Coordinates of C-alpha atoms and ligand atoms in Angstrom, one line a residue:
X1 CA -13.6 -26.1 -11.5
X2 CA -16.4 -23.8 -12.8
X3 CA -16.3 -22.4 -16.3
X4 CA -15.0 -19.2 -14.9
X5 CA -12.5 -20.7 -12.6
X6 CA -8.8 -20.0 -13.0
X7 CA -5.6 -20.0 -11.0
X8 CA -2.9 -17.4 -10.5
X9 CA 0.6 -18.3 -9.2
X10 CA 2.8 -16.1 -7.0
X11 CA 5.2 -16.5 -4.1
X12 CA 3.6 -17.8 -0.9
X13 CA 4.9 -15.8 2.0
X14 CA 2.9 -17.3 4.8
X15 CA 1.5 -20.8 4.7
X16 CA -1.9 -22.2 5.3
X17 CA -5.2 -22.1 3.4
X18 CA -7.8 -19.3 3.4
X19 CA -11.2 -19.4 1.7
X20 CA -13.2 -16.2 1.3
X21 CA -14.5 -13.4 -0.9
X22 CA -12.2 -10.9 -2.5
X23 CA -12.1 -7.3 -1.2
X24 CA -10.1 -5.1 -3.6
X25 CA -8.2 -2.3 -2.1
X26 CA -7.4 0.8 -4.1
X27 CA -4.0 1.9 -5.0
X28 CA -2.9 5.4 -4.3
X29 CA -0.9 5.9 -7.4
X30 CA -3.5 5.4 -10.0
X31 CA -2.0 5.3 -13.5
X32 CA -3.8 7.4 -16.0
X33 CA -2.9 8.7 -19.4
X34 CA -2.2 12.3 -20.0
X35 CA -2.9 13.9 -23.3
X36 CA -3.7 17.3 -24.7
X37 CA -7.2 18.0 -25.8
X38 CA -7.5 20.6 -28.7
X39 CA -9.5 23.7 -27.6
X40 CA -12.5 22.9 -29.8
X41 CA -12.9 19.5 -27.9
X42 CA -12.6 20.9 -24.4
X43 CA -16.4 21.3 -23.9
X44 CA -16.9 17.7 -25.1
X45 CA -14.2 16.5 -22.6
X46 CA -15.9 18.4 -19.8
X47 CA -19.2 16.8 -20.7
X48 CA -17.5 13.4 -20.7
X49 CA -16.3 14.1 -17.2
X50 CA -19.8 15.2 -16.1
X51 CA -21.4 12.1 -17.6
X52 CA -19.0 9.8 -15.7
X53 CA -19.7 11.6 -12.4
X54 CA -23.4 11.3 -13.1
X55 CA -23.1 7.6 -13.9
X56 CA -21.2 6.9 -10.7
X57 CA -23.8 8.9 -8.7
X58 CA -26.6 6.8 -10.2
X59 CA -24.6 3.6 -9.4
X60 CA -24.2 4.6 -5.8
X61 CA -27.8 5.7 -5.4
X62 CA -28.9 2.4 -6.8
X63 CA -26.6 0.6 -4.5
X64 CA -27.9 2.5 -1.6
X65 CA -31.5 1.6 -2.4
X66 CA -30.7 -2.0 -2.7
X67 CA -29.0 -2.4 0.6
X68 CA -30.9 -5.2 2.4
X69 CA -32.4 -4.4 5.8
X70 CA -30.2 -7.1 7.2
X71 CA -26.9 -5.6 6.0
X72 CA -24.7 -4.0 8.6
X73 CA -25.6 -0.3 9.2
X74 CA -22.0 0.7 8.3
X75 CA -22.7 -0.4 4.8
X76 CA -25.4 2.2 4.0
X77 CA -23.3 4.9 5.8
X78 CA -20.3 3.9 3.7
X79 CA -22.3 4.4 0.4
X80 CA -23.6 7.8 1.7
X81 CA -20.1 8.9 2.5
X82 CA -19.0 8.0 -1.0
X83 CA -21.9 9.9 -2.4
X84 CA -21.0 13.0 -0.3
X85 CA -17.4 12.8 -1.5
X86 CA -18.5 12.5 -5.1
X87 CA -21.0 15.4 -4.9
X88 CA -18.4 17.7 -3.3
X89 CA -17.5 20.4 -5.8
X90 CA -13.8 19.6 -5.2
X91 CA -14.3 16.3 -7.1
X92 CA -17.3 16.9 -9.2
X93 CA -16.6 20.5 -10.4
X94 CA -13.0 21.4 -9.9
X95 CA -11.6 18.9 -12.5
X96 CA -13.7 20.7 -15.2
X97 CA -11.7 23.9 -14.4
X98 CA -8.5 21.9 -14.8
X99 CA -9.7 20.4 -18.1
X100 CA -10.4 23.9 -19.4
X101 CA -7.3 25.6 -18.0
X102 CA -4.8 22.9 -18.9
X103 CA -6.6 21.6 -22.0
X104 CA -6.1 18.0 -20.8
X105 CA -8.1 14.8 -20.7
X106 CA -10.7 14.2 -18.0
X107 CA -8.8 11.3 -16.4
X108 CA -5.7 13.5 -15.9
X109 CA -7.7 16.4 -14.5
X110 CA -9.3 14.1 -12.0
X111 CA -6.0 12.6 -11.0
X112 CA -4.4 16.0 -10.6
X113 CA -7.3 17.1 -8.4
X114 CA -7.2 13.9 -6.4
X115 CA -3.5 14.3 -5.7
X116 CA -4.1 17.9 -4.5
X117 CA -6.9 16.7 -2.2
X118 CA -4.8 13.8 -0.8
X119 CA -1.9 16.2 0.0
X120 CA -4.4 18.2 2.1
X121 CA -5.6 15.0 3.9
X122 CA -2.0 14.1 4.8
X123 CA -1.7 17.3 6.8
X124 CA -4.9 16.9 8.7
X125 CA -4.7 16.5 12.5
X126 CA -8.0 14.7 12.8
X127 CA -7.3 11.0 12.4
X128 CA -10.9 10.3 11.2
X129 CA -10.6 12.8 8.4
X130 CA -7.2 11.5 7.5
X131 CA -8.6 8.0 7.2
X132 CA -11.1 9.3 4.6
X133 CA -8.2 9.4 2.2
X134 CA -8.9 5.9 1.1
X135 CA -12.5 6.7 0.4
X136 CA -11.5 9.6 -1.9
X137 CA -9.3 7.2 -3.8
X138 CA -12.1 4.7 -4.1
X139 CA -14.6 7.3 -5.4
X140 CA -12.0 8.5 -7.9
X141 CA -11.3 5.0 -9.0
X142 CA -15.0 4.5 -9.7
X143 CA -15.2 7.6 -11.9
X144 CA -12.0 6.6 -13.7
X145 CA -13.5 3.2 -14.4
X146 CA -16.5 4.8 -16.1
X147 CA -14.2 7.1 -18.0
X148 CA -12.2 4.2 -19.3
X149 CA -15.4 2.7 -20.7
X150 CA -15.6 -0.2 -18.3
X151 CA -19.1 -0.9 -17.1
X152 CA -19.5 0.3 -13.5
X153 CA -18.9 -2.6 -11.2
X154 CA -21.2 -2.4 -8.2
X155 CA -20.0 -4.7 -5.5
X156 CA -22.9 -6.4 -3.8
X157 CA -23.1 -5.5 -0.1
X158 CA -20.5 -7.5 1.9
X159 CA -22.4 -10.2 3.8
X160 CA -19.3 -12.0 5.1
X161 CA -17.7 -11.1 8.3
X162 CA -14.3 -9.6 7.8
X163 CA -12.4 -12.8 8.8
X164 CA -13.8 -14.5 5.7
X165 CA -12.6 -11.7 3.4
X166 CA -9.4 -11.7 1.4
X167 CA -7.6 -8.5 0.7
X168 CA -6.5 -8.1 -2.9
X169 CA -4.1 -5.3 -3.6
X170 CA -1.7 -4.2 -6.3
X171 CA 1.0 -3.4 -3.8
X172 CA 1.0 -2.7 -0.1
X173 CA 3.6 -0.7 1.8
X174 CA 4.9 -2.1 5.1
X175 CA 2.9 0.7 6.7
X176 CA -0.3 -0.4 5.0
X177 CA 0.2 -4.0 6.2
X178 CA 0.6 -2.8 9.7
X179 CA -2.7 -1.0 9.5
X180 CA -4.3 -4.3 8.4
X181 CA -3.3 -5.7 11.7
X182 CA -6.3 -4.0 13.2
X183 CA -8.5 -5.9 10.8
X184 CA -9.4 -9.5 10.7
X185 CA -8.9 -10.5 7.0
X186 CA -8.5 -14.2 6.3
X187 CA -5.7 -13.6 3.9
X188 CA -4.1 -11.0 1.7
X189 CA -2.5 -11.2 -1.8
X190 CA -0.6 -8.6 -3.8
X191 CA 0.7 -8.2 -7.4
X192 CA 4.1 -6.9 -6.3
X193 CA 6.6 -7.8 -3.6
X194 CA 9.4 -10.3 -3.1
X195 CA 9.8 -13.0 -0.4
X196 CA 11.8 -10.8 1.9
X197 CA 10.3 -7.4 1.1
X198 CA 9.2 -5.7 4.3
X199 CA 5.6 -6.1 3.1
X200 CA 6.1 -9.9 3.1
X201 CA 7.9 -9.8 6.4
X202 CA 5.0 -8.0 8.0
X203 CA 2.5 -10.2 6.3
X204 CA 4.1 -13.2 8.0
X205 CA 3.7 -11.5 11.3
X206 CA -0.1 -11.4 10.7
X207 CA 0.1 -15.2 10.5
X208 CA -2.5 -15.5 7.8
X209 CA -2.0 -17.2 4.4
X210 CA -0.6 -14.6 2.0
X211 CA 0.9 -14.5 -1.4
X212 CA 2.9 -11.8 -3.2
X213 CA 4.2 -11.3 -6.8
X214 CA 0.9 -12.4 -8.4
X215 CA 1.5 -9.7 -11.1
X216 CA -2.2 -9.4 -12.4
X217 CA -4.3 -10.5 -9.4
X218 CA -5.7 -7.0 -8.8
X219 CA -6.6 -6.8 -12.4
X220 CA -8.1 -10.2 -12.9
X221 CA -10.0 -10.6 -9.6
X222 CA -13.3 -8.8 -9.1
X223 CA -14.8 -7.6 -5.9
X224 CA -16.5 -10.4 -4.0
X225 CA -15.1 -13.3 -6.2
X226 CA -14.8 -16.5 -4.2
X227 CA -11.1 -17.2 -3.7
X228 CA -9.0 -20.1 -2.3
X229 CA -5.6 -19.0 -1.1
X230 CA -2.9 -21.7 -0.7
X231 CA -0.2 -19.7 1.0
X232 CA 2.1 -22.7 1.1
X233 CA 2.1 -23.3 -2.6
X234 CA 1.6 -19.7 -3.6
X235 CA -1.6 -20.4 -5.6
X236 CA -4.8 -18.5 -5.8
X237 CA -7.9 -20.3 -7.2
X238 CA -10.5 -17.9 -8.4
X239 CA -14.2 -19.0 -8.4
X240 CA -13.5 -22.7 -7.6
X241 CA -15.9 -25.5 -8.4
X242 CA -17.7 -27.4 -5.6
X243 CA -15.3 -30.4 -5.6
X244 CA -12.1 -28.2 -5.4
X245 CA -13.7 -26.1 -2.7
X246 CA -14.6 -29.2 -0.6
X247 CA -11.0 -30.5 -1.0
X248 CA -9.5 -27.3 0.2
X249 CA -11.9 -27.0 3.1
X250 CA -10.6 -30.4 4.2
X251 CA -7.0 -29.4 3.8
X252 CA -7.7 -26.2 5.7
X253 CA -9.1 -28.2 8.5
X254 CA -6.1 -30.6 8.6
X255 CA -3.7 -27.6 8.6
X256 CA -5.5 -26.1 11.6
X257 CA -5.4 -29.4 13.5
X258 CA -1.6 -29.6 12.8
X259 CA -1.1 -26.1 14.1
X260 CA -3.0 -26.8 17.3
X261 CA -1.0 -30.0 17.9
X262 CA 2.3 -28.0 17.5
X263 CA 1.1 -25.5 20.0
X264 CA 1.4 -28.2 22.6
X265 CA 5.2 -27.8 22.3
X266 CA 5.0 -24.3 23.8
X267 CA 6.7 -25.2 27.0
X268 CA 9.2 -27.8 25.6
X269 CA 12.8 -26.6 25.4
X270 CA 14.3 -26.6 22.0
X271 CA 17.0 -29.2 22.4
X272 CA 18.3 -31.6 19.7
X273 CA 18.3 -35.4 20.2
X274 CA 22.0 -35.2 21.2
X275 CA 21.4 -32.4 23.7
X276 CA 22.4 -29.2 21.9
X277 CA 20.3 -26.4 23.3
X278 CA 18.9 -23.8 20.9
X279 CA 17.2 -20.5 21.8
X280 CA 14.1 -19.7 19.8
X281 CA 13.1 -16.0 19.9
X282 CA 10.5 -14.0 18.1
X283 CA 10.5 -11.0 15.8
X284 CA 7.9 -8.3 16.6
X285 CA 6.9 -5.0 15.2
X286 CA 5.0 -3.6 18.2
X287 CA 4.6 -4.4 21.9
X288 CA 1.2 -5.9 21.1
X289 CA 2.9 -8.8 19.3
X290 CA 4.4 -10.0 22.6
X291 CA 1.4 -12.0 23.5
X292 CA 1.5 -14.0 20.3
X293 CA 5.2 -14.6 20.8
X294 CA 4.7 -16.0 24.2
X295 CA 1.7 -18.2 23.0
X296 CA 4.1 -19.7 20.5
X297 CA 6.7 -20.4 23.1
X298 CA 9.3 -17.7 22.4
X299 CA 11.9 -17.5 25.1
X300 CA 12.9 -14.0 24.1
X301 CA 12.3 -11.2 21.5
X302 CA 15.3 -11.4 19.1
X303 CA 14.2 -8.5 17.0
X304 CA 11.8 -5.7 17.8
X305 CA 11.6 -3.6 14.6
X306 CA 11.2 -0.3 16.4
X307 CA 10.8 1.7 13.2
X308 CA 7.2 0.5 13.0
X309 CA 6.4 2.9 15.8
X310 CA 7.4 5.7 13.5
X311 CA 5.1 4.7 10.6
X312 CA 1.5 5.7 9.8
X313 CA 1.6 9.0 11.6
X314 CA 2.2 12.7 11.1
X315 CA 4.6 13.3 13.9
X316 CA 7.4 11.2 15.4
X317 CA 6.8 9.4 18.7
X318 CA 8.4 11.4 21.5
X319 CA 10.7 10.0 24.2
X320 CA 7.8 9.1 26.6
X321 CA 5.8 7.4 23.9
X322 CA 8.8 5.3 22.9
X323 CA 9.7 4.6 26.5
X324 CA 6.2 3.2 27.1
X325 CA 6.3 0.9 24.1
X326 CA 9.7 -0.5 25.0
X327 CA 8.9 -0.8 28.7
X328 CA 5.6 -2.6 27.9
X329 CA 7.4 -5.1 25.6
X330 CA 10.1 -5.7 28.3
X331 CA 7.6 -6.1 31.2
X332 CA 5.3 -8.3 29.2
X333 CA 8.2 -10.6 28.4
X334 CA 8.7 -11.2 32.2
X335 CA 12.4 -10.8 32.3
X336 CA 13.2 -12.8 29.1
X337 CA 15.5 -10.9 26.8
X338 CA 14.0 -8.3 24.5
X339 CA 16.3 -7.1 21.7
X340 CA 15.2 -3.8 20.4
X341 CA 16.6 -2.6 17.1
X342 CA 17.2 1.1 16.8
X343 CA 15.0 2.4 14.0
X344 CA 15.8 1.1 10.6
X345 CA 14.2 3.9 8.6
X346 CA 15.1 4.9 5.0
X347 CA 14.9 2.5 2.1
X348 CA 11.3 1.2 1.9
X349 CA 10.2 2.6 5.3
X350 CA 9.9 6.3 5.5
X351 CA 8.7 8.1 8.6
X352 CA 8.6 11.3 6.8
X353 CA 7.1 11.4 3.3
X354 CA 9.1 14.5 2.5
X355 CA 12.4 12.6 2.9
X356 CA 14.6 12.8 0.0
X357 CA 13.9 10.1 -2.6
X358 CA 17.0 8.7 -4.0
X359 CA 17.6 6.3 -6.9
X360 CA 18.9 3.5 -4.7
X361 CA 17.4 4.0 -1.3
X362 CA 18.6 0.6 0.0
X363 CA 22.1 1.8 -0.6
X364 CA 21.5 5.3 0.7
X365 CA 20.8 7.0 4.0
X366 CA 19.2 4.1 5.8
X367 CA 19.3 2.7 9.4
X368 CA 22.4 3.6 11.4
X369 CA 23.5 5.9 8.6
X370 CA 20.4 7.9 8.9
X371 CA 20.5 7.9 12.8
X372 CA 24.1 9.3 12.7
X373 CA 23.0 12.2 10.5
X374 CA 20.3 13.2 13.0
X375 CA 21.9 12.6 16.4
X376 CA 19.2 14.5 18.3
X377 CA 16.4 12.2 17.0
X378 CA 18.6 9.2 17.7
X379 CA 19.4 10.4 21.2
X380 CA 15.7 10.5 22.0
X381 CA 15.4 6.8 21.1
X382 CA 18.5 5.9 23.0
X383 CA 17.2 7.6 26.1
X384 CA 13.9 5.9 25.8
X385 CA 15.6 2.5 25.5
X386 CA 17.8 3.1 28.5
X387 CA 14.9 4.3 30.6
X388 CA 12.9 1.2 29.6
X389 CA 15.9 -1.1 30.4
X390 CA 15.2 -0.5 34.1
X391 CA 11.9 -2.4 33.8
X392 CA 13.1 -5.6 32.0
X393 CA 15.8 -7.4 30.1
X394 CA 16.4 -5.0 27.2
X395 CA 19.3 -5.3 24.6
X396 CA 20.0 -2.6 22.0
X397 CA 20.6 -3.7 18.4
X398 CA 22.1 -1.4 15.8
X399 CA 21.1 -2.1 12.2
X400 CA 23.1 -2.1 9.0
X401 CA 26.6 -1.6 10.4
X402 CA 29.3 -1.3 7.8
X403 CA 32.2 0.6 9.3
X404 CA 33.9 0.5 12.6
X405 CA 33.4 4.2 12.9
X406 CA 29.6 3.8 12.9
X407 CA 29.8 1.5 16.0
X408 CA 32.1 4.0 17.7
X409 CA 29.8 6.9 17.0
X410 CA 26.7 4.9 18.1
X411 CA 28.4 3.9 21.3
X412 CA 29.4 7.5 22.0
X413 CA 25.9 8.7 21.5
X414 CA 24.7 5.9 23.9
X415 CA 27.2 7.2 26.4
X416 CA 25.8 10.7 26.0
X417 CA 22.3 9.4 26.6
X418 CA 23.5 7.6 29.7
X419 CA 25.1 10.8 31.0
X420 CA 22.0 12.8 30.5
X421 CA 20.0 10.3 32.5
X422 CA 22.6 10.2 35.2
X423 CA 22.4 14.0 35.5
X424 CA 18.6 13.8 35.8
X425 CA 18.9 10.9 38.3
X426 CA 16.9 8.5 36.1
X427 CA 17.6 4.8 36.6
X428 CA 18.6 2.5 33.8
X429 CA 20.5 -0.8 33.3
X430 CA 24.1 0.3 33.3
X431 CA 25.2 -3.0 31.8
X432 CA 22.8 -2.9 28.9
X433 CA 24.1 -5.1 26.1
X434 CA 24.6 -3.6 22.7
X435 CA 24.7 -5.6 19.5
X436 CA 25.0 -5.0 15.8
X437 CA 23.2 -6.4 12.8
X438 CA 25.4 -8.1 10.3
X439 CA 23.6 -7.5 7.0
X440 CA 26.1 -5.9 4.8
X441 CA 28.7 -8.3 3.2
X442 CA 31.5 -5.9 4.2
X443 CA 30.6 -6.3 7.8
X444 CA 30.4 -10.1 7.5
X445 CA 33.8 -10.2 5.9
X446 CA 35.5 -7.9 8.4
X447 CA 33.6 -9.2 11.5
X448 CA 36.5 -8.4 13.8
X449 CA 35.6 -4.8 13.4
X450 CA 32.5 -5.5 15.4
X451 CA 33.3 -8.4 17.7
X452 CA 35.8 -6.2 19.5
X453 CA 33.3 -3.5 20.3
X454 CA 29.9 -5.1 20.7
X455 CA 28.3 -7.6 23.1
X456 CA 26.5 -9.7 20.5
X457 CA 25.6 -9.9 16.8
X458 CA 22.5 -10.7 14.9
X459 CA 22.6 -11.7 11.2
X460 CA 20.0 -10.0 9.0
X461 CA 19.9 -12.5 6.1
X462 CA 17.2 -10.5 4.3
X463 CA 19.6 -7.7 3.7
X464 CA 22.7 -9.8 3.6
X465 CA 21.2 -11.8 0.7
X466 CA 19.9 -8.6 -1.0
X467 CA 23.3 -6.9 -0.8
X468 CA 25.4 -10.0 -1.6
X469 CA 23.4 -11.2 -4.5
X470 CA 22.6 -7.7 -5.8
X471 CA 18.8 -8.3 -5.7
X472 CA 16.5 -5.5 -4.6
X473 CA 14.2 -7.2 -2.1
X474 CA 11.3 -5.0 -3.0
X475 CA 11.5 -5.9 -6.7
X476 CA 9.4 -8.9 -7.6
X477 CA 11.1 -9.3 -11.0
X478 CA 14.2 -10.5 -9.3
X479 CA 12.5 -12.3 -6.4
X480 CA 13.3 -15.7 -8.0
X481 CA 17.1 -14.9 -7.6
X482 CA 16.7 -14.9 -3.8
X483 CA 18.8 -17.9 -2.9
X484 CA 19.9 -18.5 0.7
X485 CA 21.8 -21.6 -0.6
X486 CA 24.0 -19.6 -2.8
X487 CA 27.6 -20.7 -2.0
X488 CA 28.5 -17.0 -1.2
X489 CA 25.8 -16.8 1.4
X490 CA 26.7 -20.1 3.0
X491 CA 30.4 -19.1 3.1
X492 CA 29.5 -15.8 4.7
X493 CA 27.2 -17.4 7.3
X494 CA 29.8 -20.0 8.2
X495 CA 32.4 -17.4 8.5
X496 CA 30.3 -15.2 10.8
X497 CA 29.5 -18.1 13.1
X498 CA 33.2 -19.2 13.2
X499 CA 34.7 -15.7 13.8
X500 CA 32.1 -14.7 16.4
X501 CA 32.5 -18.1 18.1
X502 CA 36.2 -17.6 18.4
X503 CA 35.8 -14.1 19.8
X504 CA 33.2 -15.4 22.3
X505 CA 30.5 -13.1 21.0
X506 CA 27.0 -14.7 20.8
X507 CA 25.4 -14.5 17.4
X508 CA 21.8 -14.8 16.5
X509 CA 20.0 -14.9 13.1
X510 CA 16.9 -12.9 12.6
X511 CA 16.2 -12.8 8.9
X512 CA 13.4 -14.8 7.2
X513 CA 15.9 -17.7 6.8
X514 CA 15.5 -18.3 10.6
X515 CA 11.9 -19.2 10.2
X516 CA 12.2 -21.4 7.2
X517 CA 12.2 -25.0 8.3
X518 CA 14.1 -26.1 5.3
X519 CA 17.0 -24.1 6.6
X520 CA 16.7 -25.0 10.3
X521 CA 19.1 -28.0 10.3
X522 CA 21.5 -26.5 7.8
X523 CA 21.9 -23.4 10.1
X524 CA 22.3 -25.6 13.1
X525 CA 25.0 -27.6 11.4
X526 CA 26.8 -24.4 10.4
X527 CA 26.9 -23.3 14.0
X528 CA 23.8 -21.2 14.7
X529 CA 22.3 -21.5 18.2
X530 CA 19.9 -18.6 18.4
X531 CA 17.1 -18.1 15.9
X532 CA 14.6 -15.3 15.8
X533 CA 11.6 -15.4 13.6
X534 CA 7.9 -14.5 13.3
X535 CA 6.0 -16.2 16.1
X536 CA 3.9 -18.3 13.7
X537 CA 7.0 -20.2 12.6
X538 CA 8.3 -21.0 16.1
X539 CA 6.4 -24.3 16.7
X540 CA 7.5 -25.8 13.3
X541 CA 11.1 -24.8 13.8
X542 CA 11.0 -26.2 17.4
X543 CA 9.6 -29.5 16.2
X544 CA 12.4 -29.7 13.6
X545 CA 15.1 -29.1 16.2
X546 CA 13.6 -31.6 18.6
X547 CA 13.9 -34.3 15.8
X548 CA 17.4 -33.3 14.8
X549 CA 20.7 -34.9 15.7
X550 CA 23.6 -32.4 15.4
X551 CA 26.2 -35.2 15.1
X552 CA 24.7 -36.3 11.8
X553 CA 23.9 -32.8 10.5
X554 CA 27.2 -31.1 11.1
X555 CA 29.4 -33.0 8.6
X556 CA 26.7 -32.7 5.9
X557 CA 26.4 -28.9 6.5
X558 CA 30.2 -28.6 6.4
X559 CA 30.2 -30.6 3.1
X560 CA 27.8 -28.1 1.6
X561 CA 30.4 -25.4 2.1
X562 CA 32.7 -27.2 -0.3
X563 CA 30.1 -27.5 -3.0
X564 CA 29.2 -24.9 -5.7
X565 CA 26.8 -26.9 -7.9
X566 CA 23.2 -25.8 -7.1
X567 CA 21.7 -29.2 -7.8
X568 CA 24.2 -31.0 -5.5
X569 CA 23.6 -28.4 -2.9
X570 CA 19.8 -29.1 -3.0
X571 CA 20.4 -32.8 -2.8
X572 CA 22.6 -32.4 0.2
X573 CA 20.0 -30.2 1.9
X574 CA 17.4 -32.9 1.3
X575 CA 19.7 -35.4 3.0
X576 CA 20.1 -33.1 5.9
X577 CA 16.4 -32.7 6.1
X578 CA 15.5 -36.4 6.0
Ligands
PEP601 C1 17.2 -8.6 7.8 O1 17.7 -7.8 7.0 O2 17.4 -9.8 7.7 C2 16.4 -8.2 9.0 C3 16.1 -9.0 9.9 O3 16.0 -6.9 9.0 P1 14.9 -6.3 8.1 O4 14.2 -7.4 7.4 O5 14.0 -5.5 8.9 O6 15.7 -5.4 7.2
MG602 MG1 17.7 -5.7 7.6

């Protein structure tokens, strides 16, 4: 360790080791104080604002001059852009007017002006201009830092390629994380977020070491600090010494070799030692993820979270655009099953920022509830799905079912969509299978309500655990209460597998639990035969299944259902896993 070295602990959401330099991303909801400035101090407050702007201007100019000739050309352009934004009267003059009019502090005036500007950016058609939103925030952050008395921190020009950079953020929305897919960061870490928050879920899909719930990382880490990210242990080492660095480089190398070895299992069927066949499918967010799913040996897509097509945009995808996305996924999977979930918007994934914000969005108008309140929009998706079903093996999956009536209404709408295609002479798979997600405890307990109407079920343990244990999955302060081994969860899961089995309705599991190798054998012993997870987990889970013997696992798993003591449960799980 160096004198400045320290570690921060969080929750690892994707394993592996990354080593690189920190890149801090700004947060849109900057927190600033708001206080009244007496009239006689207003001129002084305005001068304080001017001085901060001037200081940042000088910082940026200095930075511009010091850009080495070898630095990427984008770097100088990026500084120029920030200078232009800073010099625009909207940022450098307008806040003065606000200080005078509202008699408020400079920080508040700047924040008010930034919010007004960002609102304008959101309505812009031009994607380039819209993307400049982040730049405005970064410039404002710089001025705020000077106003707060912190010395201006001028990051040295980034010399590393992006794949050696580590993204450090206070919080990231699922939509933000999806945008990072276009980048090649080595890792990302955030202060907020729980294990099954959608941010963590999407992070796993990036298959890079990542940690959430670090609490103060964004505050403690500076731009360009050297970081080691141990995604398996959930540890960040800031500014490591030479010895530690060498040790982690070795571990990283070993981890990569292991990964490569596992990839050789790609074409091996997932069958236990005693011959029980298991289907291993992948969870995806976009048709572009299909390639990775196939590379990792997925024999189907168990969950295509279609709502991600609706995020990061100003208008909703129309029927043709959706059709193309579903068709592409289905065709690229070469006839293997592709289960597409109808959009699960609401809660933490809003397509439309103007949507009503409620106190408990996870208990509000989300998923199928939202779809049924806007049948026209839902019909567009159903038509797109049906049209795409002509080109591959598509199944439709309905999220968050709670009442029998929701299934009836969803099926009626599907019938309407089919009729409209019939009238237009458009082909589709008439026997398209329709399934429901079991993620609300009420649905798990009254499963017969769904087994008599649907072709298959898929258990969403992320939500099932959230709703059963009353822990908001987006709230990192209760993330430690996430417990897939809670007797209530085990009882619900065993009940679902049993009732569905008796009814002859296939059941899959597509929550994060499916990709957790500590749970693989337990789930197998409880009766699960179809797992769906992020592609990166497929090889590990497959290896675990290949080494498992159902005959020995089953009695132990059944025994766990009769135990309530958490320690004994853990000990039994250990026995199952050895
Ligand atoms: C789940 O709830 O387990 C699930 C798979 O759906 P999501 O994580 O998208 O809510
Ligand atoms: Mg869910």
